[in-house]
C-alpha positions as CSV (number, residue, x, y, z in Angstrom):
1,M,-14.8,8.6,8.6
2,A,-11.4,7.7,9.9
3,K,-10.8,8.7,13.5
4,K,-8.1,11.1,14.6
5,R,-5.8,8.8,16.6
6,K,-3.0,9.5,19.1
7,V,-0.5,7.5,16.9
8,N,-1.8,7.5,13.3
9,N,0.3,5.4,10.9
10,L,0.0,1.8,9.8
11,M,3.4,0.9,11.2
12,A,1.9,1.6,14.7
13,L,-1.0,-0.7,13.9
14,A,1.5,-3.4,12.8
15,V,3.4,-3.1,16.0
16,L,0.3,-3.5,18.1
17,G,-0.6,-6.5,16.0
18,V,2.6,-8.4,16.9
19,V,3.1,-7.2,20.5
20,I,-0.4,-8.5,21.4
21,M,1.1,-12.0,21.1
22,R,3.5,-11.5,24.0
23,P,5.9,-8.9,25.6
24,M,9.0,-8.3,23.4
25,H,11.8,-5.9,22.8
26,R,12.2,-3.7,19.7
27,Y,14.5,-6.1,17.9
28,E,11.9,-8.9,18.4
29,I,9.2,-6.6,17.2
30,A,11.2,-6.0,14.0
31,T,11.8,-9.7,13.6
32,M,8.2,-10.6,14.0
33,L,7.1,-7.8,11.6
34,K,9.4,-9.3,8.9
35,A,8.4,-12.9,9.7
36,F,4.7,-12.0,9.2
37,G,5.3,-9.9,6.1
38,K,4.0,-6.7,7.7
39,D,6.9,-4.7,6.1
40,R,5.3,-5.5,2.8
41,D,1.6,-5.3,3.9
42,M,1.9,-1.9,5.7
43,G,4.9,-0.2,4.1
44,V,7.0,-0.4,7.3
45,K,9.9,2.1,7.5
46,W,12.5,0.4,9.7
47,G,14.2,3.6,10.6
48,S,11.1,4.9,12.4
49,L,10.4,1.7,14.5
50,Y,12.0,3.1,17.6
51,T,10.0,6.4,17.3
52,V,6.7,4.5,16.7
53,V,7.3,2.2,19.7
54,D,8.1,5.2,21.9
55,N,5.0,7.1,20.6
56,L,2.8,4.1,21.4
57,R,4.3,4.0,24.9
58,K,3.6,7.7,25.4
59,A,0.1,7.3,24.2
60,G,-0.5,4.5,26.8
61,F,-0.8,1.7,24.3
62,L,2.4,0.0,25.3
63,E,4.1,-0.2,28.6
64,I,7.6,-1.2,29.8
65,V,7.7,-4.4,31.8
66,G,11.4,-5.1,32.1
67,S,14.6,-5.4,30.3
68,E,17.2,-8.0,29.3
69,R,20.8,-8.2,28.3
70,A,22.4,-10.9,26.1
71,G,26.1,-11.1,26.5
72,A,27.9,-7.9,25.6
73,R,24.9,-6.5,23.8
74,P,23.2,-3.3,25.1
75,E,20.3,-3.8,27.5
76,R,17.0,-4.2,25.7
77,T,13.7,-2.7,27.0
78,I,10.7,-5.1,26.9
79,Y,7.3,-3.8,26.0
80,Q,3.8,-5.3,26.4
81,I,0.5,-4.1,25.1
82,T,-1.9,-2.4,27.6
83,E,-5.6,-2.7,27.8
84,A,-5.9,0.7,26.0
85,G,-3.6,-0.7,23.3
86,R,-5.8,-3.8,22.8
87,A,-8.8,-1.6,22.5
88,E,-7.0,0.7,20.0
89,L,-5.8,-2.3,18.0
90,F,-9.3,-3.8,17.8
91,D,-11.0,-0.5,17.0
92,W,-8.4,0.5,14.4
93,T,-8.5,-2.8,12.6
94,R,-12.3,-2.6,12.4
95,E,-12.0,0.8,11.0
96,V,-9.5,0.0,8.2
97,I,-11.6,-3.1,7.2
98,A,-14.9,-1.3,7.1
99,E,-14.1,2.2,5.9
100,P,-12.6,2.7,2.4
101,E,-10.1,5.5,2.3
102,P,-8.5,7.0,-0.8
103,E,-4.8,6.1,-1.2
104,Q,-2.2,8.2,-2.9
105,L,-0.8,5.8,-5.6
106,R,2.1,6.5,-7.9
107,F,0.3,4.9,-10.8
108,V,-2.7,7.1,-10.4
109,A,-0.3,10.1,-10.3
110,G,1.3,8.9,-13.6
111,L,-2.1,8.3,-15.2
112,S,-3.1,11.9,-14.4
113,L,-0.2,13.1,-16.5
114,L,-0.6,10.6,-19.3
115,S,-1.2,13.2,-21.9
116,T,2.4,14.5,-21.5
117,I,3.7,11.3,-23.1
118,P,3.1,10.2,-26.7
119,P,0.6,7.4,-27.0
120,D,3.1,5.1,-28.7
121,D,5.4,5.5,-25.8
122,V,2.6,4.8,-23.4
123,I,1.9,1.5,-25.2
124,D,5.5,0.4,-24.5
125,L,5.4,1.6,-20.9
126,L,2.2,-0.2,-20.2
127,G,3.6,-3.3,-21.8
128,S,6.5,-3.2,-19.4
129,R,4.2,-2.6,-16.4
130,I,1.9,-5.5,-17.4
131,E,4.9,-7.9,-17.7
132,A,6.1,-6.8,-14.2
133,L,2.6,-7.2,-12.8
134,R,2.3,-10.7,-14.2
135,R,5.6,-11.7,-12.8
136,A,4.5,-10.4,-9.4
137,I,1.2,-12.3,-9.6
138,E,3.0,-15.5,-10.5
139,A,5.5,-15.2,-7.6
140,E,2.8,-14.2,-5.1
141,T,0.5,-17.0,-6.2
142,A,3.3,-19.6,-5.9
143,E,4.1,-18.4,-2.4
144,V,0.5,-18.6,-1.3
145,D,0.0,-22.0,-2.8
146,Q,3.1,-23.3,-1.1
147,L,2.0,-21.9,2.3
148,L,-1.4,-23.5,1.8
149,R,0.3,-26.9,1.1
150,D,2.2,-26.4,4.3
151,D,-1.1,-26.2,6.1
152,L,-0.9,-22.5,7.0
153,P,-4.5,-21.5,7.7
154,R,-6.1,-19.3,5.1
155,L,-6.9,-16.8,7.8
156,F,-3.3,-15.8,7.8
157,L,-3.1,-15.5,4.0
158,V,-6.2,-13.3,3.1
159,E,-4.0,-10.2,2.7
160,N,-1.8,-12.1,0.2
161,Q,-4.9,-13.2,-1.7
162,Y,-6.3,-9.7,-1.7
163,R,-2.9,-8.4,-3.0
164,I,-3.0,-10.9,-5.9
165,A,-6.6,-9.9,-6.7
166,M,-5.6,-6.2,-6.9
167,L,-2.5,-7.0,-9.0
168,E,-4.7,-9.0,-11.4
169,A,-7.3,-6.2,-11.6
170,E,-4.6,-3.6,-12.4
171,A,-2.9,-5.9,-15.0
172,N,-6.3,-6.5,-16.7
173,W,-7.1,-2.8,-16.7
174,A,-3.7,-1.9,-18.1
175,E,-4.0,-4.5,-20.8
176,A,-7.4,-3.2,-21.8
177,L,-6.1,0.4,-22.0
178,R,-3.1,-0.7,-24.0
179,K,-5.3,-2.6,-26.4
180,E,-7.3,0.5,-27.1
181,L,-4.2,2.5,-27.8
182,V,-2.8,-0.3,-30.1
183,D,-6.0,-0.7,-32.1
184,G,-6.8,3.0,-32.2
185,S,-10.2,2.6,-30.5
186,F,-9.1,5.0,-27.6
187,P,-11.2,8.2,-28.1
188,G,-9.0,11.0,-29.4
189,V,-5.8,9.0,-29.7
190,D,-5.0,10.5,-33.1
191,Q,-5.4,14.0,-31.7
192,W,-3.3,13.0,-28.7
193,R,-0.6,11.8,-31.0
194,Q,-0.8,15.0,-33.0
195,F,-0.3,17.0,-29.7
196,H,3.2,15.7,-29.6
197,V,3.9,16.4,-33.2
198,D,2.8,20.0,-32.8
199,G,4.3,20.4,-29.4
200,L,1.1,21.4,-27.5
201,P,-2.6,20.7,-27.3
202,P,-4.8,22.9,-29.6
203,P,-6.5,25.9,-27.8
204,E,-10.0,24.3,-28.0
205,V,-8.8,21.3,-26.1
206,I,-7.3,23.4,-23.4
207,Q,-10.5,25.5,-23.1
208,Q,-12.6,22.4,-22.9
209,A,-10.5,21.0,-20.1
210,E,-10.6,24.2,-18.2
211,R,-14.5,24.4,-18.6
212,S,-14.8,20.8,-17.3
213,F,-12.5,21.4,-14.3
214,A,-14.4,24.6,-13.5
215,A,-17.7,22.8,-13.6
216,E,-16.5,20.0,-11.4
217,R,-15.1,22.5,-8.9
218,D,-18.4,24.5,-8.8
219,S,-20.5,21.3,-8.3
220,S,-18.4,20.1,-5.3
């Protein structure tokens, strides 16, 4: 089970992961997060960087070690990771690797409402998604291949390779679902299509769904 942490968002973990290299100010932190692709890996929201850094300081995971001024620019506060911050980084990283945690995904939300769209429209929508996924896979694979040719150790690319694997799995799953809709082998697809001709599901389908949900609720 995930621990309740003093600062509990992936952006904080990303910040600790770059500040461990050396002391730096917030602009440097942002630059390093971008350079290492953490904005893509961890859904970094740049507008909250200052708040996250300050919260890490208040929690005792970062400390102020000085400041610097370049020309006419405002003075910049420099932060370094504390021993408590190192312990938090190591423990938190172990947790996110070892313990699966359900994620709220937009695609899952859409799939849960699939019946509200006619199956023939779903076929077209899935086709568009599959094309976009294949483009993303091609681009990500090309980037990884180039970085490997540039002798970047694979240790720093495992998250990219995981992302490719997840994209491929999603594309393959979506293609299989689309094929079932196209060839008519998806159970109840004709009834589903008729829902949208009639304007609503027949009462027996609604009752069956309600019974199933009630049984699932009672068993949990």
